[in-house]
XYZ file of C-alpha atoms in Angstrom:
644
model
C 61.165 7.391 -73.936
C 64.319 5.420 -74.722
C 64.824 2.171 -72.807
C 67.671 -0.204 -73.628
C 69.785 -2.824 -71.834
C 73.132 -1.598 -70.535
C 74.472 -4.797 -68.978
C 73.572 -8.334 -67.930
C 75.520 -9.733 -64.957
C 75.485 -13.030 -63.062
C 76.946 -13.368 -59.557
C 77.794 -16.536 -57.689
C 77.544 -16.953 -53.920
C 81.222 -16.123 -53.595
C 80.842 -12.940 -55.648
C 82.301 -14.278 -58.900
C 80.887 -12.376 -61.879
C 79.975 -13.159 -65.483
C 78.598 -10.335 -67.588
C 77.843 -8.925 -71.030
C 77.688 -5.181 -71.723
C 75.589 -3.814 -74.584
C 75.431 -0.691 -76.690
C 72.554 1.021 -78.397
C 72.130 0.060 -82.051
C 73.011 -3.408 -83.373
C 74.611 -5.898 -80.955
C 75.674 -9.362 -82.119
C 76.719 -12.264 -79.932
C 78.007 -15.239 -81.882
C 79.395 -18.585 -80.917
C 78.857 -22.283 -80.691
C 75.742 -24.029 -79.400
C 75.311 -24.453 -75.643
C 77.452 -21.425 -74.781
C 74.593 -19.528 -73.132
C 73.487 -17.223 -75.966
C 69.802 -18.158 -75.833
C 69.851 -18.017 -72.039
C 70.311 -14.235 -72.253
C 66.676 -13.855 -73.359
C 65.485 -15.886 -70.374
C 67.639 -13.852 -67.962
C 66.231 -10.575 -69.304
C 62.705 -12.009 -69.085
C 63.349 -13.124 -65.489
C 64.596 -9.633 -64.569
C 61.456 -8.167 -66.145
C 59.631 -9.846 -63.241
C 58.396 -13.052 -64.864
C 56.496 -15.149 -62.331
C 58.704 -18.122 -63.135
C 62.243 -18.696 -64.315
C 62.850 -20.274 -67.716
C 66.637 -19.991 -67.481
C 67.970 -23.384 -68.695
C 68.893 -25.677 -65.830
C 72.593 -26.510 -65.868
C 75.812 -24.559 -65.543
C 74.114 -21.161 -65.415
C 71.628 -22.036 -62.637
C 74.329 -23.922 -60.698
C 76.654 -20.915 -60.826
C 74.246 -18.047 -60.283
C 73.017 -16.732 -56.954
C 71.907 -13.332 -58.289
C 70.790 -12.274 -61.780
C 71.273 -8.598 -62.627
C 70.067 -6.519 -65.558
C 70.912 -2.830 -65.818
C 68.497 -0.782 -67.941
C 69.352 2.591 -69.383
C 66.319 4.887 -69.493
C 67.048 8.214 -71.196
C 69.894 9.645 -69.071
C 69.680 7.440 -65.983
C 70.099 3.771 -65.113
C 67.917 1.292 -63.236
C 69.673 -1.642 -61.574
C 67.462 -4.712 -61.078
C 68.904 -7.621 -59.083
C 66.804 -10.743 -58.701
C 67.893 -13.716 -56.586
C 67.970 -17.066 -58.369
C 65.040 -19.441 -57.668
C 67.248 -21.806 -55.662
C 67.909 -19.059 -53.082
C 64.287 -19.107 -51.958
C 64.019 -15.355 -52.548
C 62.756 -15.246 -56.128
C 59.650 -13.270 -55.057
C 61.916 -10.394 -53.997
C 64.348 -8.151 -55.851
C 66.745 -5.245 -55.557
C 66.147 -1.938 -57.319
C 68.288 1.178 -57.423
C 68.450 4.258 -59.634
C 71.834 5.608 -60.707
C 72.738 8.710 -62.704
C 76.495 8.120 -62.735
C 77.556 5.464 -65.260
C 80.841 4.897 -63.420
C 78.992 3.383 -60.464
C 77.481 0.594 -62.514
C 80.059 0.081 -65.277
C 82.024 -2.433 -63.197
C 79.250 -3.408 -60.783
C 80.240 -5.947 -58.116
C 78.344 -8.276 -55.773
C 79.070 -5.958 -52.806
C 77.045 -3.210 -54.539
C 73.865 -4.863 -53.224
C 74.978 -4.997 -49.581
C 73.414 -1.612 -48.840
C 70.227 -2.132 -50.888
C 67.079 -3.559 -49.352
C 65.672 -6.764 -50.797
C 61.992 -5.914 -51.353
C 58.916 -7.790 -52.611
C 58.513 -7.663 -56.382
C 54.741 -7.439 -56.413
C 53.369 -3.998 -55.497
C 56.864 -2.749 -54.691
C 59.924 -3.229 -56.927
C 57.916 -3.885 -60.087
C 55.577 -0.935 -59.460
C 58.530 1.388 -58.888
C 60.191 0.187 -62.094
C 56.981 0.668 -64.092
C 56.425 4.165 -62.734
C 59.957 5.102 -63.807
C 59.002 3.965 -67.306
C 55.834 6.061 -67.147
C 53.403 3.202 -66.646
C 51.119 4.311 -63.820
C 47.812 2.807 -64.967
C 46.168 1.132 -61.980
C 43.992 -1.236 -63.967
C 43.055 -1.999 -67.540
C 39.342 -2.125 -68.345
C 37.997 -2.391 -71.847
C 34.723 -3.619 -73.306
C 33.461 -4.412 -69.787
C 36.429 -6.668 -69.066
C 38.803 -6.112 -66.206
C 42.335 -7.280 -67.012
C 43.801 -6.200 -63.697
C 46.769 -3.866 -63.361
C 48.704 -3.218 -66.557
C 52.371 -4.146 -66.146
C 55.736 -4.304 -67.873
C 54.941 -7.972 -68.520
C 52.488 -6.827 -71.184
C 55.382 -5.508 -73.288
C 57.566 -8.635 -73.503
C 55.650 -10.075 -76.460
C 57.048 -7.203 -78.563
C 60.650 -7.688 -77.344
C 61.599 -11.332 -77.883
C 61.851 -13.659 -80.860
C 63.156 -16.992 -79.590
C 64.865 -19.451 -81.914
C 61.745 -21.635 -81.999
C 59.577 -18.608 -82.795
C 61.508 -16.417 -85.211
C 60.494 -18.436 -88.283
C 57.463 -20.208 -86.837
C 54.654 -20.601 -89.369
C 51.913 -20.951 -86.745
C 52.490 -18.070 -84.374
C 54.133 -14.665 -84.319
C 54.240 -13.500 -80.717
C 55.954 -14.736 -77.568
C 53.611 -16.532 -75.123
C 50.492 -15.942 -77.225
C 49.504 -19.551 -76.626
C 48.004 -18.159 -73.407
C 44.696 -16.772 -74.705
C 44.154 -14.506 -71.689
C 47.619 -12.984 -72.087
C 47.045 -12.590 -75.827
C 43.761 -10.717 -75.350
C 45.227 -8.585 -72.586
C 48.234 -7.491 -74.705
C 45.997 -6.692 -77.682
C 43.652 -4.582 -75.541
C 46.611 -2.853 -73.872
C 48.332 -1.696 -77.076
C 46.881 1.877 -77.072
C 47.969 2.299 -73.436
C 51.433 0.832 -74.022
C 51.924 3.261 -76.889
C 50.788 6.164 -74.712
C 47.688 6.934 -76.801
C 45.252 6.134 -73.991
C 45.327 5.850 -70.203
C 43.193 4.610 -67.317
C 40.781 7.535 -67.556
C 40.263 6.791 -71.235
C 38.950 3.291 -70.527
C 36.778 4.530 -67.672
C 35.234 7.085 -70.017
C 34.695 4.424 -72.692
C 32.881 2.268 -70.163
C 30.775 5.148 -68.809
C 29.815 6.257 -72.316
C 28.750 2.749 -73.286
C 26.762 2.338 -70.050
C 25.032 5.690 -70.566
C 24.206 4.939 -74.188
C 22.633 1.644 -73.101
C 20.533 3.396 -70.462
C 19.350 5.971 -73.004
C 18.200 3.209 -75.339
C 16.286 1.560 -72.484
C 14.537 4.835 -71.570
C 13.647 5.503 -75.208
C 12.125 2.035 -75.562
C 10.058 2.560 -72.405
C 8.700 5.833 -73.801
C 7.818 4.089 -77.048
C 5.925 1.394 -75.149
C 4.088 3.991 -73.058
C 3.001 5.795 -76.203
C 1.765 2.536 -77.709
C -0.188 1.610 -74.549
C -1.777 5.022 -74.045
C -5.005 4.089 -75.863
C -5.426 1.010 -73.675
C -4.802 2.830 -70.396
C -8.417 3.925 -69.756
C -9.794 0.411 -70.213
C -7.067 -1.111 -68.028
C -7.789 1.220 -65.108
C -11.554 0.865 -65.578
C -11.256 -2.941 -65.428
C -9.312 -2.745 -62.165
C -11.889 -0.420 -60.539
C -14.808 -2.558 -61.726
C -13.299 -5.593 -59.985
C -13.609 -3.778 -56.655
C -16.998 -2.250 -57.364
C -18.477 -5.664 -58.154
C -17.498 -6.857 -54.655
C -19.450 -3.968 -53.095
C -22.386 -4.433 -55.503
C -21.659 -1.005 -56.948
C -21.864 0.067 -60.573
C -19.199 2.155 -62.272
C -20.450 4.878 -64.572
C -19.790 4.607 -68.303
C -17.629 6.938 -70.443
C -15.477 8.235 -67.585
C -12.356 10.212 -68.559
C -8.825 9.176 -67.545
C -8.668 11.892 -64.861
C -12.038 10.787 -63.434
C -10.890 7.164 -63.338
C -7.643 8.231 -61.661
C -9.579 10.060 -58.953
C -11.875 7.079 -58.303
C -9.069 4.520 -58.524
C -6.921 6.226 -55.925
C -9.862 6.819 -53.544
C -11.938 3.641 -53.644
C -14.976 3.615 -51.273
C -14.571 1.876 -47.918
C -17.144 -0.875 -47.147
C -19.710 0.181 -44.515
C -19.187 -1.032 -40.973
C -22.473 -2.985 -40.992
C -22.995 -4.941 -44.171
C -26.348 -5.888 -45.668
C -26.189 -9.425 -44.354
C -25.649 -8.421 -40.699
C -28.333 -9.598 -38.213
C -30.025 -8.188 -35.129
C -27.650 -10.354 -33.156
C -24.756 -8.276 -34.388
C -26.605 -5.159 -33.142
C -27.049 -6.785 -29.728
C -23.364 -7.656 -29.620
C -22.439 -4.071 -30.419
C -24.660 -2.805 -27.582
C -23.146 -5.234 -25.077
C -19.638 -4.303 -26.125
C -20.422 -0.590 -25.626
C -21.890 -1.303 -22.184
C -18.857 -3.339 -21.199
C -16.573 -0.551 -22.378
C -18.330 1.911 -20.027
C -17.881 -0.501 -17.108
C -14.173 -0.854 -17.946
C -13.802 2.907 -17.656
C -15.648 3.010 -14.334
C -13.571 0.190 -12.870
C -10.339 1.879 -13.946
C -11.399 5.036 -12.084
C -12.081 3.054 -8.907
C -8.768 1.188 -9.134
C -6.961 4.483 -9.587
C -8.618 5.843 -6.455
C -7.781 2.724 -4.481
C -4.186 2.909 -5.550
C -3.916 6.466 -4.331
C -5.479 5.699 -0.934
C -3.319 2.688 -0.314
C -0.049 4.293 -1.356
C -0.323 7.471 0.619
C -3.348 8.524 2.703
C -1.835 11.995 3.133
C -2.525 12.666 -0.542
C -6.280 12.229 -0.080
C -7.074 15.948 -0.120
C -5.093 16.429 -3.314
C -6.828 13.446 -4.822
C -10.241 14.834 -3.949
C -9.268 18.069 -5.610
C -8.352 16.218 -8.765
C -11.644 14.352 -8.639
C -13.491 17.706 -8.537
C -11.522 18.852 -11.530
C -12.147 15.605 -13.374
C -15.833 15.855 -12.538
C -15.940 19.386 -13.915
C -14.110 18.529 -17.124
C -15.309 15.060 -18.039
C -18.478 13.012 -18.224
C -18.840 9.293 -18.624
C -21.481 9.880 -21.248
C -23.035 12.898 -22.884
C -26.585 13.082 -21.669
C -27.699 14.590 -24.926
C -26.383 11.630 -26.864
C -28.345 8.395 -26.761
C -27.774 5.090 -28.425
C -29.676 4.515 -31.674
C -30.260 1.388 -33.715
C -27.785 1.247 -36.649
C -30.501 -0.326 -38.856
C -33.599 1.819 -38.223
C -31.985 4.815 -36.487
C -34.596 4.651 -33.592
C -33.597 5.317 -30.013
C -32.780 2.217 -27.912
C -34.791 3.208 -24.808
C -33.999 0.320 -22.473
C -30.272 0.644 -23.044
C -30.340 4.424 -22.625
C -32.172 3.976 -19.290
C -29.405 1.724 -18.081
C -26.769 4.211 -19.189
C -28.561 7.058 -17.359
C -28.729 4.893 -14.272
C -24.991 4.264 -14.507
C -24.363 7.986 -14.906
C -26.333 8.763 -11.745
C -24.420 6.090 -9.872
C -21.175 7.585 -11.131
C -22.157 11.094 -10.059
C -23.061 9.831 -6.579
C -19.746 8.008 -6.412
C -17.830 11.128 -7.384
C -19.690 13.141 -4.729
C -18.766 10.556 -2.161
C -15.142 10.521 -3.256
C -14.849 14.297 -3.210
C -15.760 14.262 0.462
C -12.681 12.224 1.205
C -10.958 15.190 2.775
C -13.299 14.922 5.771
C -12.088 11.398 6.393
C -8.422 11.953 5.733
C -7.501 10.515 9.080
C -9.435 7.273 8.609
C -10.054 6.139 5.045
C -10.856 2.515 5.852
C -14.569 2.829 5.150
C -13.952 4.604 1.855
C -11.466 1.959 0.711
C -13.901 -0.797 1.621
C -16.643 1.020 -0.290
C -14.388 1.343 -3.377
C -13.468 -2.328 -3.218
C -17.111 -3.274 -2.970
C -18.002 -1.104 -5.973
C -15.088 -2.547 -7.956
C -16.278 -6.062 -7.217
C -19.796 -5.260 -8.366
C -18.516 -3.730 -11.602
C -16.169 -6.681 -12.214
C -19.087 -9.075 -11.804
C -21.128 -7.031 -14.298
C -18.223 -7.157 -16.792
C -17.976 -10.939 -16.379
C -21.719 -11.345 -16.983
C -21.571 -9.208 -20.129
C -18.468 -11.091 -21.385
C -20.185 -14.449 -20.777
C -23.243 -13.246 -22.653
C -21.053 -12.077 -25.560
C -19.278 -15.422 -25.673
C -22.594 -17.325 -25.732
C -24.054 -15.094 -28.457
C -20.886 -15.306 -30.583
C -20.748 -19.110 -30.373
C -24.364 -19.344 -31.385
C -23.880 -16.965 -34.312
C -20.747 -17.890 -36.238
C -21.835 -15.595 -39.077
C -20.459 -12.640 -37.086
C -16.839 -13.717 -37.674
C -17.640 -14.321 -41.300
C -19.064 -10.819 -41.627
C -15.990 -9.288 -39.977
C -13.688 -11.428 -42.101
C -15.473 -10.393 -45.282
C -15.138 -6.716 -44.445
C -11.418 -7.107 -43.673
C -10.938 -9.017 -46.948
C -12.643 -6.234 -48.921
C -10.460 -3.574 -47.246
C -7.359 -5.637 -48.121
C -8.459 -5.899 -51.743
C -9.040 -2.151 -51.757
C -5.416 -1.548 -50.779
C -4.110 -4.021 -53.370
C -6.208 -2.529 -56.161
C -5.257 1.052 -55.282
C -1.581 0.055 -55.359
C -2.059 -1.725 -58.703
C -3.823 1.271 -60.212
C -1.171 3.638 -58.822
C 1.599 1.474 -60.317
C -0.259 1.359 -63.628
C -0.509 5.142 -63.656
C 3.151 5.580 -62.651
C 4.402 3.060 -65.208
C 2.624 5.055 -67.878
C 3.792 8.434 -66.624
C 5.949 9.794 -69.429
C 7.134 12.799 -67.420
C 9.214 10.581 -65.130
C 11.012 8.888 -68.025
C 11.355 12.109 -70.029
C 13.158 13.639 -67.053
C 15.484 10.620 -66.724
C 16.163 10.610 -70.468
C 17.065 14.298 -70.442
C 19.431 13.750 -67.518
C 21.143 10.803 -69.271
C 21.600 12.769 -72.492
C 23.178 15.627 -70.571
C 25.502 13.139 -68.873
C 26.453 11.604 -72.236
C 27.198 15.048 -73.675
C 29.519 15.803 -70.739
C 31.334 12.443 -71.090
C 31.816 12.906 -74.834
C 33.200 16.383 -74.182
C 35.796 14.905 -71.792
C 36.578 12.231 -74.368
C 37.616 14.823 -76.974
C 41.069 15.161 -75.412
C 41.822 11.573 -76.464
C 42.553 10.384 -79.931
C 39.644 8.438 -81.344
C 40.636 4.771 -81.206
C 38.898 4.071 -84.489
C 41.201 6.635 -86.036
C 44.117 5.131 -84.083
C 43.253 1.688 -85.484
C 43.199 2.915 -89.089
C 46.404 4.919 -88.734
C 48.259 2.160 -86.848
C 47.316 -0.604 -89.262
C 48.343 1.557 -92.211
C 51.634 2.395 -90.464
C 52.428 -1.265 -89.769
C 51.462 -2.308 -93.300
C 53.698 0.278 -94.958
C 56.674 -0.610 -92.768
C 56.179 -4.364 -93.204
C 55.842 -4.125 -96.979
C 58.894 -1.896 -97.228
C 61.100 -4.068 -94.981
C 59.941 -7.424 -96.426
C 60.868 -6.203 -99.931
C 64.495 -5.990 -98.726
C 64.433 -9.531 -97.339
C 64.342 -12.969 -98.925
C 60.646 -13.245 -99.875
C 59.483 -15.425 -102.778
C 59.079 -13.635 -106.091
C 56.010 -15.738 -106.886
C 54.128 -14.118 -104.011
C 55.062 -10.568 -104.885
C 54.012 -7.774 -104.872
C 54.007 -7.823 -101.104
C 50.712 -6.737 -99.583
C 50.800 -7.593 -95.874
C 47.739 -6.937 -93.702
C 47.793 -6.762 -89.891
C 44.681 -6.269 -87.755
C 45.317 -4.690 -84.335
C 41.904 -5.824 -83.054
C 43.031 -9.442 -82.885
C 46.664 -9.332 -84.104
C 45.778 -11.481 -87.113
C 48.064 -11.407 -90.135
C 47.766 -12.399 -93.788
C 49.243 -11.630 -97.196
C 46.876 -10.417 -99.885
C 47.888 -11.883 -103.218
C 45.704 -11.764 -106.343
C 42.566 -11.115 -104.262
C 43.402 -14.131 -102.112
C 44.171 -14.046 -98.401
C 47.250 -16.152 -97.728
C 47.866 -16.976 -94.086
C 51.330 -17.289 -92.617
C 51.249 -21.097 -92.535
C 50.235 -21.172 -96.209
C 53.328 -19.345 -97.482
C 55.289 -22.577 -97.636
C 58.844 -21.393 -97.090
C 61.060 -20.809 -94.058
C 62.497 -17.722 -95.743
C 58.971 -16.312 -96.177
C 58.076 -17.016 -92.537
C 61.308 -15.355 -91.392
C 60.638 -12.310 -93.590
C 57.156 -11.949 -92.075
C 58.442 -12.185 -88.497
C 61.318 -9.769 -89.032
C 59.280 -7.212 -90.975
C 56.446 -7.268 -88.402
C 58.678 -6.853 -85.338
C 60.777 -4.161 -86.975
C 57.510 -2.397 -87.888
C 56.461 -2.547 -84.222
C 59.863 -1.138 -83.227
C 59.238 1.771 -85.588
C 55.707 2.148 -84.206
C 56.837 2.249 -80.564
C 59.558 4.820 -81.300
C 57.095 6.964 -83.261
C 55.022 7.519 -80.072
C 56.905 9.703 -77.617
C 54.763 8.474 -74.704
C 55.273 4.784 -75.465
C 56.511 2.713 -72.523
C 57.484 -0.318 -74.650
C 61.276 -0.630 -74.364
C 62.870 0.048 -77.770
C 64.594 -3.330 -77.637
C 64.341 -6.299 -80.002
C 66.156 -9.569 -79.269
C 66.430 -12.074 -82.133
C 67.676 -15.577 -81.457
C 69.310 -17.247 -84.466
C 67.522 -15.725 -87.455
C 70.031 -17.578 -89.665
C 68.628 -21.010 -88.723
C 66.386 -20.920 -91.808
C 69.538 -20.934 -93.923
C 71.747 -23.010 -91.607
C 69.587 -25.676 -89.995
C 72.793 -27.420 -89.000
C 75.955 -25.633 -88.015
C 78.631 -26.231 -90.589
C 81.928 -24.618 -91.497
C 82.670 -23.772 -95.089
C 86.043 -25.586 -95.061
C 84.235 -28.804 -94.093
C 82.002 -28.795 -97.219
C 83.351 -30.686 -100.265
C 80.305 -30.765 -102.576
C 80.400 -27.893 -105.092
C 76.633 -27.459 -105.152
C 76.519 -27.323 -101.379
C 79.280 -24.732 -101.423
C 77.264 -22.540 -103.764
C 74.202 -22.864 -101.539
C 76.321 -22.077 -98.496
C 77.589 -18.895 -100.120
C 74.029 -17.930 -101.019
C 72.907 -18.543 -97.455
C 75.760 -16.434 -96.124
C 74.601 -13.598 -98.374
C 71.070 -13.833 -96.955
C 72.330 -13.755 -93.348
C 74.542 -10.768 -94.148
C 71.526 -9.112 -95.747
C 69.414 -9.706 -92.633
C 72.044 -8.037 -90.436
C 72.371 -5.222 -92.953
C 68.589 -4.610 -92.926
C 68.537 -4.615 -89.126
C 71.256 -1.988 -89.011
C 69.518 0.117 -91.674
C 66.272 0.099 -89.702
C 68.049 1.181 -86.512
C 69.540 4.133 -88.412
C 66.198 4.996 -90.029
C 64.432 5.005 -86.648
C 67.099 7.337 -85.287
C 66.754 9.601 -88.314
C 62.927 9.739 -88.109
C 62.358 9.829 -84.345
C 65.696 10.682 -82.732
C 65.770 7.430 -80.738
C 68.652 4.982 -80.959
C 66.909 1.632 -80.556
C 68.672 -1.581 -79.619
C 68.631 -4.885 -81.508
C 70.456 -7.838 -79.978
C 71.127 -10.758 -82.320
C 72.156 -14.139 -80.900
C 73.763 -15.991 -83.787
C 75.929 -18.883 -84.969
C 77.079 -17.122 -88.133
C 80.054 -14.828 -87.909
C 80.994 -12.529 -90.758
C 83.819 -10.035 -91.012
C 81.514 -7.404 -92.501
C 79.825 -7.084 -89.123
C 82.856 -7.512 -86.949
C 82.310 -4.090 -85.316
C 78.855 -5.138 -84.095
C 80.010 -8.416 -82.548
C 80.241 -8.036 -78.774
C 81.136 -11.631 -77.954
C 82.305 -14.635 -79.933
C 81.873 -17.625 -77.673
C 83.895 -20.597 -78.937
C 83.694 -23.773 -76.870
C 87.216 -24.886 -77.735
C 88.499 -21.656 -76.264
C 86.267 -22.031 -73.194
C 84.060 -19.257 -74.435
C 80.513 -18.814 -73.155
C 78.409 -17.014 -70.588
C 79.617 -19.406 -67.868
């Protein structure tokens, strides 16, 4: 995709306009200092949605109400208008697409009257980026989330300010921000169109899956190592429980036998060895009281029926007959036996039989209720009397139980001990079950198989992308070849030749390899060398971007005063009187002319190789006739030249 700048325009509140139009290829703006040349970079940066404005405060900011940059993308134009910060609307912008060049060639302030001023974030900027082909929602790499990728991630490849173009400490614009630096480096494959959002999601999923596979494999290794100790571990757990019950575990049991025992531990008997006859007595009293509770409930039910509706007495009697036929308070064939000696408890059984006979008599009486349906007073009184007698019996039994329990505190201890043993049984069974499950290889083998299948599927999807290791090798070789070739045409010290530049795209580090020694940029010791490194690297990136047809990096490079290495102070030749200085001046002029010549050659070479006419804008003091045709503006202060 070809993206260049068509025009920069500034409008005042009254609609007055200042503008510069550009062409593809080499564009040179020359002139005196403080005429607004360097401000053009800041205006472009501002209209590429910078969060702040770095346009120099002064005439330009006092004049301008609206900054406009028109971008040409292939065969259409995008108009971006951004209000100046002093308007209070710098978080909003205008955007419009045009296909007719005539509509924007002489653009006026009124052009924006019919365009909505919209928020930049998530609106104007997103629309602009989608037109460039940048639709990645977020950038994730190596488990880091850098947020949504944006056009702001391309500006480091577009600008070389006058304080940067020959800087010996840094190469890229705004790389002093470490977060921005890392983000741009990670984003390079996406910006060049080699990868996209799905690529990074796949990378993350593959890494996550590979980690999980390693974990599962380690677990299986540990299980295999612990297999010989498994029998003893389970045996030890079972023996803990058996010792509480005074039981002995057989020797030489197999793993399956231990499993069976461990998951079905014996329950402690209801009456333990240290229970007393008192506990037996308590059990008998509790059973007797339970029978009385049942009898009293029957009487209360009958009373309730009589009192609520005497007309239902016949139906109630019928139900009593049915209940009498179907149920018994106690099975006559079943007697109480002593839990210790298994002998019949005669005196208690006699009492139970007596209660049964009383119950039967009561039922017979109640079933006759139909004969007294008109007057049930006597029956109700009889039921109340029986209920009272039973309640008194229950109270006596409860009092006896309370006295016996207070006198024999060992009962609670016995119950507590049994409950404690049952609790330990549950804990030990759970422990043994966990031990068996944690050493169950089948579970982990199944998970491992599933993860490997998932990894295979992810790797299959990944095949449609270029391997980034291959991309790294190819890209670094591409940049090296271009840098070496271009730097050999520039003013680079003979002592450091042959040129062997090395650039690492993993961290954007750069050095020159000379006689097996790595020479960093700040060790090259010459402004001309630093300039040659900057120019060759950024021209190499321009080649790289144009070589990828899906790249969304605009094929623009803006260089601010590359001649400053040779002309640290502006001087005119006719003002120099010293012969030696004149010779040096002429030599410097040759180097500046050579720089412009190289820039033009690289533009033509890119067009020849990739069919894209890139755009290089040079903001310069020097003005030479040889490049007159490339000079768009010559701003001379004395002639009131300048952006404003």
